[in-house]
Short mmCIF file of C-alpha atoms in Angstrom, two decimals:
data_model
loop_
_atom_site.label_atom_id
_atom_site.label_comp_id
_atom_site.label_asym_id
_atom_site.label_seq_id
_atom_site.Cartn_x
_atom_site.Cartn_y
_atom_site.Cartn_z
CA UNK A 1216 -0.01 0.04 0.06
CA UNK A 1217 1.09 3.50 -0.77
CA UNK A 1218 1.76 6.21 1.88
CA UNK A 1219 -1.50 7.97 0.95
CA UNK A 1220 -3.61 4.69 0.96
CA UNK A 1221 -2.31 3.89 4.56
CA UNK A 1222 -3.04 7.56 5.87
CA UNK A 1223 -6.46 7.38 4.33
CA UNK A 1224 -7.18 3.91 5.89
CA UNK A 1225 -5.77 5.19 9.37
CA UNK A 1226 -8.01 8.39 9.19
CA UNK A 1227 -11.15 6.42 8.08
CA UNK A 1228 -10.68 3.64 10.79
CA UNK A 1229 -10.08 6.30 13.50
CA UNK A 1230 -13.25 8.16 12.59
CA UNK A 1231 -15.36 4.89 12.40
CA UNK A 1232 -13.88 3.71 15.70
CA UNK A 1233 -14.41 7.00 17.24
CA UNK A 1234 -18.05 7.11 16.21
CA UNK A 1235 -18.59 3.59 17.72
CA UNK A 1236 -17.03 4.71 20.95
CA UNK A 1237 -19.02 7.98 21.06
CA UNK A 1238 -22.35 6.23 20.29
CA UNK A 1239 -22.03 3.05 22.39
CA UNK A 1240 -18.96 2.65 24.72
CA UNK A 1241 -18.81 6.52 25.71
CA UNK A 1242 -15.14 6.05 26.94
CA UNK A 1243 -12.58 8.99 26.78
CA UNK A 1244 -11.87 9.53 23.09
CA UNK A 1245 -8.44 8.20 22.68
CA UNK A 1246 -8.88 5.27 25.10
CA UNK A 1247 -12.25 4.25 23.40
CA UNK A 1248 -10.62 4.15 20.05
CA UNK A 1249 -7.81 1.90 21.33
CA UNK A 1250 -10.47 -0.41 23.08
CA UNK A 1251 -12.52 -0.70 19.80
CA UNK A 1252 -9.14 -1.30 17.84
CA UNK A 1253 -8.37 -3.96 20.12
CA UNK A 1254 -11.82 -5.43 19.96
CA UNK A 1255 -11.66 -5.41 16.29
CA UNK A 1256 -8.25 -6.91 16.17
CA UNK A 1257 -9.44 -9.88 18.51
CA UNK A 1258 -12.47 -10.30 16.49
CA UNK A 1259 -10.38 -10.80 13.26
CA UNK A 1260 -8.16 -13.40 15.15
CA UNK A 1261 -11.04 -15.38 16.32
CA UNK A 1262 -12.76 -15.27 12.95
CA UNK A 1263 -9.42 -16.55 11.46
CA UNK A 1264 -9.46 -19.55 13.96
CA UNK A 1265 -13.01 -20.43 13.09
CA UNK A 1266 -12.77 -19.98 9.39
CA UNK A 1267 -8.96 -20.29 8.62
CA UNK A 1268 -9.69 -20.42 4.75
CA UNK A 1269 -10.44 -16.67 4.90
CA UNK A 1270 -6.78 -15.86 5.96
CA UNK A 1271 -7.99 -12.50 7.39
CA UNK A 1272 -5.40 -12.34 10.19
CA UNK A 1273 -2.41 -12.77 7.75
CA UNK A 1274 -3.82 -10.14 5.44
CA UNK A 1275 -4.28 -7.70 8.49
CA UNK A 1276 -0.84 -8.57 9.88
CA UNK A 1277 0.79 -7.96 6.45
CA UNK A 1278 -0.80 -4.50 6.47
CA UNK A 1279 -0.02 -3.74 10.01
CA UNK A 1280 3.75 -4.83 9.68
CA UNK A 1281 4.05 -2.75 6.17
CA UNK A 1282 3.34 0.34 8.56
CA UNK A 1283 6.64 1.01 10.32
CA UNK A 1284 5.08 2.05 13.70
CA UNK A 1285 8.42 2.97 15.12
CA UNK A 1286 9.46 5.38 12.23
CA UNK A 1287 5.79 6.74 12.06
CA UNK A 1288 5.81 7.56 15.53
CA UNK A 1289 9.49 8.68 16.38
CA UNK A 1290 10.23 10.56 13.25
CA UNK A 1291 6.91 11.60 12.44
CA UNK A 1292 4.03 12.08 14.82
CA UNK A 1293 6.01 12.50 17.95
CA UNK A 1294 7.50 16.01 17.08
CA UNK A 1295 3.86 17.28 16.34
CA UNK A 1296 2.40 15.65 19.50
CA UNK A 1297 5.12 17.05 21.94
CA UNK A 1298 5.07 20.48 20.33
CA UNK A 1299 1.22 20.67 20.76
CA UNK A 1300 1.29 19.29 24.37
CA UNK A 1301 4.01 21.86 25.25
CA UNK A 1302 2.14 24.79 23.99
CA UNK A 1303 -0.44 24.42 26.64
CA UNK A 1304 2.10 24.36 29.51
CA UNK A 1305 3.13 27.92 30.85
CA UNK A 1306 6.81 28.55 31.50
CA UNK A 1307 5.73 30.56 34.64
CA UNK A 1308 3.77 27.59 36.03
CA UNK A 1309 6.67 25.13 35.03
CA UNK A 1310 9.09 27.51 36.94
CA UNK A 1311 7.30 27.16 40.08
CA UNK A 1312 7.49 23.42 39.99
CA UNK A 1313 10.72 22.95 38.21
CA UNK A 1314 12.64 21.23 41.03
CA UNK A 1315 10.16 18.43 41.36
CA UNK A 1316 9.83 18.18 37.50
CA UNK A 1317 13.58 18.08 36.87
CA UNK A 1318 14.08 15.40 39.58
CA UNK A 1319 11.38 13.10 38.40
CA UNK A 1320 12.52 13.71 34.65
CA UNK A 1321 16.23 12.71 35.51
CA UNK A 1322 16.43 10.90 38.83
CA UNK A 1323 13.12 9.41 38.41
CA UNK A 1324 13.84 7.87 35.02
CA UNK A 1325 17.26 6.55 36.11
CA UNK A 1326 15.77 4.83 39.31
CA UNK A 1327 12.80 3.46 37.28
CA UNK A 1328 15.22 2.11 34.65
CA UNK A 1329 17.43 0.33 37.22
CA UNK A 1330 14.54 -1.05 39.22
CA UNK A 1331 12.76 -2.40 36.08
CA UNK A 1332 15.85 -3.73 34.49
CA UNK A 1333 17.19 -5.53 37.63
CA UNK A 1334 13.69 -7.01 38.34
CA UNK A 1335 13.02 -8.11 34.86
CA UNK A 1336 16.52 -9.59 34.69
CA UNK A 1337 15.73 -11.67 37.75
CA UNK A 1338 12.41 -12.50 36.45
CA UNK A 1339 13.19 -13.82 32.90
CA UNK A 1340 17.16 -14.65 33.04
CA UNK A 1341 17.57 -11.84 30.50
CA UNK A 1342 21.11 -10.43 30.36
CA UNK A 1343 21.26 -7.24 32.79
CA UNK A 1344 22.15 -4.86 29.98
CA UNK A 1345 19.45 -5.94 27.67
CA UNK A 1346 16.86 -5.79 30.62
CA UNK A 1347 18.18 -2.21 31.54
CA UNK A 1348 17.28 -1.27 27.92
CA UNK A 1349 13.73 -2.57 28.59
CA UNK A 1350 13.73 -0.55 31.80
CA UNK A 1351 14.65 2.64 29.83
CA UNK A 1352 11.89 2.04 27.16
CA UNK A 1353 9.26 1.35 29.74
CA UNK A 1354 10.06 4.11 32.28
CA UNK A 1355 9.11 7.35 30.57
CA UNK A 1356 5.49 8.36 30.77
CA UNK A 1357 3.92 9.14 27.50
CA UNK A 1358 2.79 12.72 27.37
CA UNK A 1359 0.31 11.94 24.61
CA UNK A 1360 -1.52 9.51 27.14
CA UNK A 1361 -1.01 11.67 30.04
CA UNK A 1362 -2.10 15.07 28.63
CA UNK A 1363 -5.06 13.47 27.15
CA UNK A 1364 -6.08 12.01 30.65
CA UNK A 1365 -5.33 15.48 32.25
CA UNK A 1366 -8.05 17.09 30.39
CA UNK A 1367 -10.56 14.80 32.00
CA UNK A 1368 -9.22 14.98 35.41
CA UNK A 1369 -9.82 18.61 36.29
CA UNK A 1370 -6.77 18.70 38.64
CA UNK A 1371 -5.57 21.59 40.72
CA UNK A 1372 -3.04 23.82 38.49
CA UNK A 1373 0.23 22.91 40.67
CA UNK A 1374 -0.48 19.13 40.34
CA UNK A 1375 -1.44 19.42 36.71
CA UNK A 1376 1.72 21.34 36.02
CA UNK A 1377 3.82 18.63 37.69
CA UNK A 1378 2.31 15.91 35.75
CA UNK A 1379 2.49 17.55 32.44
CA UNK A 1380 5.93 19.07 32.87
CA UNK A 1381 7.28 15.78 33.86
CA UNK A 1382 5.71 13.69 31.24
CA UNK A 1383 6.93 16.17 28.73
CA UNK A 1384 10.62 16.09 29.74
CA UNK A 1385 11.04 12.51 31.00
CA UNK A 1386 9.90 11.28 27.49
CA UNK A 1387 12.95 13.25 25.98
CA UNK A 1388 15.26 12.17 28.73
CA UNK A 1389 14.13 8.51 28.55
CA UNK A 1390 14.69 8.43 24.76
CA UNK A 1391 18.23 9.54 25.33
CA UNK A 1392 18.82 6.95 28.16
CA UNK A 1393 17.47 4.35 25.76
CA UNK A 1394 19.90 5.32 23.03
CA UNK A 1395 22.79 5.24 25.41
CA UNK A 1396 22.00 1.94 26.77
CA UNK A 1397 21.11 0.36 23.24
CA UNK A 1398 24.61 1.62 22.26
CA UNK A 1399 26.16 -0.35 25.11
CA UNK A 1400 23.87 -3.44 24.90
CA UNK A 1401 24.02 -3.80 21.10
CA UNK A 1402 27.51 -2.28 20.06
CA UNK A 1403 27.22 -3.61 16.55
CA UNK A 1404 23.71 -2.28 15.98
CA UNK A 1405 22.63 0.88 14.25
CA UNK A 1406 22.75 2.86 17.26
CA UNK A 1407 24.96 6.03 17.73
CA UNK A 1408 25.63 5.04 21.26
CA UNK A 1409 28.70 2.95 20.95
CA UNK A 1410 32.01 3.70 22.67
CA UNK A 1411 31.55 2.33 26.11
CA UNK A 1412 30.61 4.50 29.05
CA UNK A 1413 32.79 7.43 27.80
CA UNK A 1414 30.72 7.55 24.53
CA UNK A 1415 27.77 7.00 26.41
CA UNK A 1416 28.16 10.08 28.37
CA UNK A 1417 29.03 12.33 25.54
CA UNK A 1418 26.02 11.01 23.78
CA UNK A 1419 23.73 11.98 26.66
CA UNK A 1420 25.27 15.54 26.91
CA UNK A 1421 25.11 15.92 23.17
CA UNK A 1422 21.46 14.68 22.81
CA UNK A 1423 20.01 16.13 26.02
CA UNK A 1424 21.57 19.59 26.12
CA UNK A 1425 21.90 19.93 22.27
CA UNK A 1426 18.29 19.21 21.87
CA UNK A 1427 17.24 22.09 24.52
CA UNK A 1428 19.54 24.48 22.99
CA UNK A 1429 18.07 23.81 19.34
CA UNK A 1430 14.63 23.95 20.59
CA UNK A 1431 15.25 27.34 22.34
CA UNK A 1432 17.23 28.85 19.49
CA UNK A 1433 14.55 27.84 16.82
CA UNK A 1434 11.66 28.88 19.11
CA UNK A 1435 13.33 32.20 19.76
CA UNK A 1436 14.00 32.76 16.00
CA UNK A 1437 10.45 31.78 15.07
CA UNK A 1438 8.99 34.12 17.73
CA UNK A 1439 11.01 36.95 16.29
CA UNK A 1440 9.63 36.38 12.73
CA UNK A 1441 6.09 36.20 14.20
CA UNK A 1442 6.40 39.48 15.86
CA UNK A 1443 6.91 41.10 12.37
CA UNK A 1444 3.72 39.45 10.92
CA UNK A 1445 -0.04 39.84 11.59
CA UNK A 1446 -1.59 37.10 9.39
CA UNK A 1447 -3.02 34.25 11.42
CA UNK A 1448 -2.92 31.77 8.62
CA UNK A 1449 0.78 32.49 7.86
CA UNK A 1450 1.62 32.33 11.64
CA UNK A 1451 0.03 29.01 11.90
CA UNK A 1452 1.89 27.86 9.03
CA UNK A 1453 5.19 28.99 10.53
CA UNK A 1454 4.51 27.15 13.88
CA UNK A 1455 3.79 23.85 11.70
CA UNK A 1456 7.13 24.49 9.90
CA UNK A 1457 8.90 25.01 13.37
CA UNK A 1458 7.48 21.51 14.69
CA UNK A 1459 8.16 19.68 11.27
CA UNK A 1460 11.37 21.20 10.45
CA UNK A 1461 12.86 21.62 13.89
CA UNK A 1462 12.34 17.77 14.61
CA UNK A 1463 13.89 16.75 11.36
CA UNK A 1464 16.80 19.15 11.97
CA UNK A 1465 17.28 17.64 15.31
CA UNK A 1466 17.39 14.16 13.89
CA UNK A 1467 19.96 15.10 11.38
CA UNK A 1468 22.26 16.91 14.04
CA UNK A 1469 21.95 13.64 16.40
CA UNK A 1470 20.48 15.72 19.12
CA UNK A 1471 17.25 14.85 21.17
CA UNK A 1472 14.30 15.78 18.82
CA UNK A 1473 11.67 15.36 21.62
CA UNK A 1474 13.53 17.72 23.84
CA UNK A 1475 13.76 20.09 21.06
CA UNK A 1476 9.99 19.76 20.37
CA UNK A 1477 9.12 20.55 23.99
CA UNK A 1478 11.43 23.52 24.56
CA UNK A 1479 10.27 25.06 21.12
CA UNK A 1480 6.55 24.35 22.14
CA UNK A 1481 6.96 25.95 25.59
CA UNK A 1482 8.84 29.09 24.15
CA UNK A 1483 6.13 29.53 21.25
CA UNK A 1484 3.23 28.81 23.57
CA UNK A 1485 4.27 31.30 26.34
CA UNK A 1486 6.70 34.03 25.15
CA UNK A 1487 5.42 33.77 21.55
CA UNK A 1488 1.79 33.80 22.47
CA UNK A 1489 2.00 36.81 24.84
CA UNK A 1490 4.34 39.07 22.78
CA UNK A 1491 4.47 37.84 19.30
CA UNK A 1492 0.85 36.99 18.43
CA UNK A 1493 -2.48 39.03 18.20
CA UNK A 1494 -5.41 37.73 20.09
CA UNK A 1495 -6.94 36.46 16.74
CA UNK A 1496 -3.77 34.64 15.99
CA UNK A 1497 -3.56 33.14 19.51
CA UNK A 1498 -7.10 31.80 18.96
CA UNK A 1499 -6.34 30.09 15.55
CA UNK A 1500 -2.99 28.83 16.73
CA UNK A 1501 -4.38 27.19 19.73
CA UNK A 1502 -7.41 25.76 17.79
CA UNK A 1503 -5.16 24.39 15.14
CA UNK A 1504 -2.83 22.60 17.40
CA UNK A 1505 -5.67 21.26 19.61
CA UNK A 1506 -7.20 19.76 16.39
CA UNK A 1507 -3.83 18.26 15.34
CA UNK A 1508 -3.34 16.94 18.77
CA UNK A 1509 -6.77 15.22 18.90
CA UNK A 1510 -6.51 13.77 15.35
CA UNK A 1511 -2.90 12.40 15.95
CA UNK A 1512 -3.96 11.07 19.39
CA UNK A 1513 -6.65 9.13 17.66
CA UNK A 1514 -4.71 7.62 14.88
CA UNK A 1515 -1.86 6.71 17.36
CA UNK A 1516 -4.21 4.99 19.73
CA UNK A 1517 -5.74 3.20 16.73
CA UNK A 1518 -2.37 2.05 15.70
CA UNK A 1519 -1.55 0.69 19.18
CA UNK A 1520 -4.53 -1.47 19.23
CA UNK A 1521 -3.67 -3.07 15.72
CA UNK A 1522 0.05 -3.44 16.77
CA UNK A 1523 -1.20 -6.66 18.57
CA UNK A 1524 -0.59 -8.32 15.12
CA UNK A 1525 3.00 -7.61 15.47
CA UNK A 1526 3.27 -9.17 18.86
CA UNK A 1527 4.25 -12.73 19.23
CA UNK A 1528 2.32 -13.91 22.34
CA UNK A 1529 3.55 -17.07 24.13
CA UNK A 1530 2.62 -18.40 27.39
CA UNK A 1531 5.81 -17.40 29.17
CA UNK A 1532 6.01 -13.95 27.50
CA UNK A 1533 2.43 -13.19 28.85
CA UNK A 1534 3.30 -14.35 32.30
CA UNK A 1535 6.53 -12.20 32.21
CA UNK A 1536 4.30 -9.22 30.82
CA UNK A 1537 1.97 -9.49 33.69
CA UNK A 1538 4.54 -9.69 36.07
CA UNK A 1539 6.26 -6.70 34.65
CA UNK A 1540 3.09 -4.50 35.21
CA UNK A 1541 3.61 -4.76 38.96
CA UNK A 1542 7.40 -4.14 38.48
CA UNK A 1543 6.71 -1.00 36.22
CA UNK A 1544 4.05 0.16 38.92
CA UNK A 1545 6.70 -0.16 41.74
CA UNK A 1546 9.37 1.62 39.72
CA UNK A 1547 7.05 4.41 38.95
CA UNK A 1548 6.11 4.79 42.57
CA UNK A 1549 9.90 4.96 43.42
CA UNK A 1550 10.46 7.40 40.54
CA UNK A 1551 7.80 9.73 42.12
CA UNK A 1552 8.32 9.15 45.80
CA UNK A 1553 12.10 9.59 46.23
CA UNK A 1554 12.15 13.16 44.48
CA UNK A 1555 9.19 14.11 46.76
CA UNK A 1556 10.59 12.88 49.81
CA UNK A 1557 13.90 14.71 48.98
CA UNK A 1558 12.15 18.03 48.65
CA UNK A 1559 9.64 17.58 51.50
CA UNK A 1560 11.79 19.46 53.80
CA UNK A 1561 11.80 22.51 51.66
CA UNK A 1562 8.17 22.66 50.27
CA UNK A 1563 4.68 21.34 51.08
CA UNK A 1564 3.24 18.57 49.02
CA UNK A 1565 -0.47 17.60 49.35
CA UNK A 1566 -1.14 13.91 50.18
CA UNK A 1567 -2.39 13.12 46.69
CA UNK A 1568 0.60 13.90 44.88
CA UNK A 1569 2.42 10.51 45.42
CA UNK A 1570 -0.52 8.24 44.41
CA UNK A 1571 -1.92 10.28 41.62
CA UNK A 1572 1.36 10.81 39.99
CA UNK A 1573 2.23 7.15 40.37
CA UNK A 1574 -0.99 5.79 38.89
CA UNK A 1575 -1.13 8.76 36.29
CA UNK A 1576 2.29 7.83 34.90
CA UNK A 1577 0.69 6.19 31.76
CA UNK A 1578 2.71 4.36 29.19
CA UNK A 1579 2.06 4.67 25.52
CA UNK A 1580 3.01 4.51 21.88
CA UNK A 1581 6.54 5.71 22.48
CA UNK A 1582 7.31 2.52 24.64
CA UNK A 1583 5.84 0.23 21.85
CA UNK A 1584 7.71 2.11 19.28
CA UNK A 1585 11.18 1.89 20.97
CA UNK A 1586 10.56 -1.69 21.51
CA UNK A 1587 9.87 -2.31 17.88
CA UNK A 1588 13.07 -0.33 16.91
CA UNK A 1589 15.31 -2.75 18.91
CA UNK A 1590 17.92 -4.71 16.83
CA UNK A 1591 16.51 -8.29 16.10
CA UNK A 1592 17.66 -10.78 18.52
CA UNK A 1593 16.60 -13.53 21.00
CA UNK A 1594 15.11 -11.18 23.65
CA UNK A 1595 13.24 -8.66 21.33
CA UNK A 1596 9.89 -10.80 21.08
CA UNK A 1597 9.83 -10.94 24.83
CA UNK A 1598 10.47 -7.25 25.36
CA UNK A 1599 7.79 -6.39 22.79
CA UNK A 1600 5.38 -8.54 24.43
CA UNK A 1601 5.79 -7.31 27.83
CA UNK A 1602 5.93 -3.79 26.60
CA UNK A 1603 2.62 -4.29 24.77
CA UNK A 1604 0.97 -5.63 27.84
CA UNK A 1605 2.14 -2.94 30.10
CA UNK A 1606 0.92 -0.23 27.75
CA UNK A 1607 -2.37 -1.59 27.18
CA UNK A 1608 -2.93 -2.15 30.91
CA UNK A 1609 -1.71 1.38 31.57
CA UNK A 1610 -3.87 3.27 29.03
CA UNK A 1611 -6.98 1.34 29.52
CA UNK A 1612 -6.94 0.34 33.28
CA UNK A 1613 -4.92 3.30 34.67
CA UNK A 1614 -6.25 5.84 32.22
CA UNK A 1615 -9.80 4.98 33.12
CA UNK A 1616 -9.40 5.14 36.91
CA UNK A 1617 -6.96 7.96 37.16
CA UNK A 1618 -9.60 10.78 36.96
CA UNK A 1619 -11.63 9.30 39.80
CA UNK A 1620 -8.52 8.94 42.13
CA UNK A 1621 -7.66 12.47 41.48
CA UNK A 1622 -11.15 13.54 42.18
CA UNK A 1623 -10.78 11.89 45.70
CA UNK A 1624 -7.08 12.94 46.39
CA UNK A 1625 -6.16 15.86 44.38
CA UNK A 1626 -8.76 18.67 45.37
CA UNK A 1627 -7.28 19.89 48.40
CA UNK A 1628 -5.33 23.21 48.25
CA UNK A 1629 -1.65 22.99 47.73
CA UNK A 1630 1.13 25.46 48.89
CA UNK A 1631 3.47 26.49 46.24
#
């Protein structure tokens, strides 16, 4: 199938499944599309068992595997989704929460990677370095899933900023950690992370710091250009060019494209909106990026549902995946609780912060994409199966219950 045919099919199915969810299931839009997509996939599998002569499962599997989910997300959709998410987070709000956001996005990701890696290695007998790669790809919370749930949860502002800010930045940091560990664990693969620990440290600095600098520079230049223009359609187009072009430039320069997209989005959404746009332009820019966010969200969750055809489920792998759910939740708890405990002597936290941020740390398409991007090997099918099980559990079970949890625990006033 051509790119246009694949894109058309995805849009048609996302719209159809979204309508089914809206009319019958009435779940939050993205989660509902994932549920309907999974139900359709399982139905095809059951029909294939009952009437094998149709060969439906093989046809769908061929179509699904022809779509490179990893490339489609990591080098296409992710830049737009991160940019759109960052546009709605104000720098002033983030500055007030920067300590906890920074610690969770750095120390938290590192803690979670080690806990999941060591635990999964012990559970499965997987070599520790390979298990740490699994820990790195499953540790970041997915900003796409998290920000979608936040819209439903109606949290207090400070807690919403913590969750949104951390999910935007730990995604970029987690991706860099993943690249570093892949370079060490698979030194003959396509990764740029070879060269041992020395090379890994240099890669981390190059990716993380380089991505942030590139995002700020491109965002600032774009803001200066937009100050000279008062044409909302052109300014919307310029922001789209920043998200697309900046992401591809970051990939070409081997710096972190996710961190670039977040930094550029934060600058345009705050400084650019205040000082570089008219009221009319602000309205159109916000509406355009909200629409882009919702459309890509729908397509992404649809694709996650159909990726079940790319996963080789075996009894042992499913058991390992179910055990990994508990492991990932414990690691997430540590990633939240340790930074909060470290900062508690210096500031007040409401009692709901740790449970809400632990349960609200949803995994998503980024983890699946990273698992699919691993070099072929004996352990890749197990990693992919465990990742898929964790992601589906996280989006459906945690995603549907975090808003009620937040309603019970996240309403009390919180001091800054």
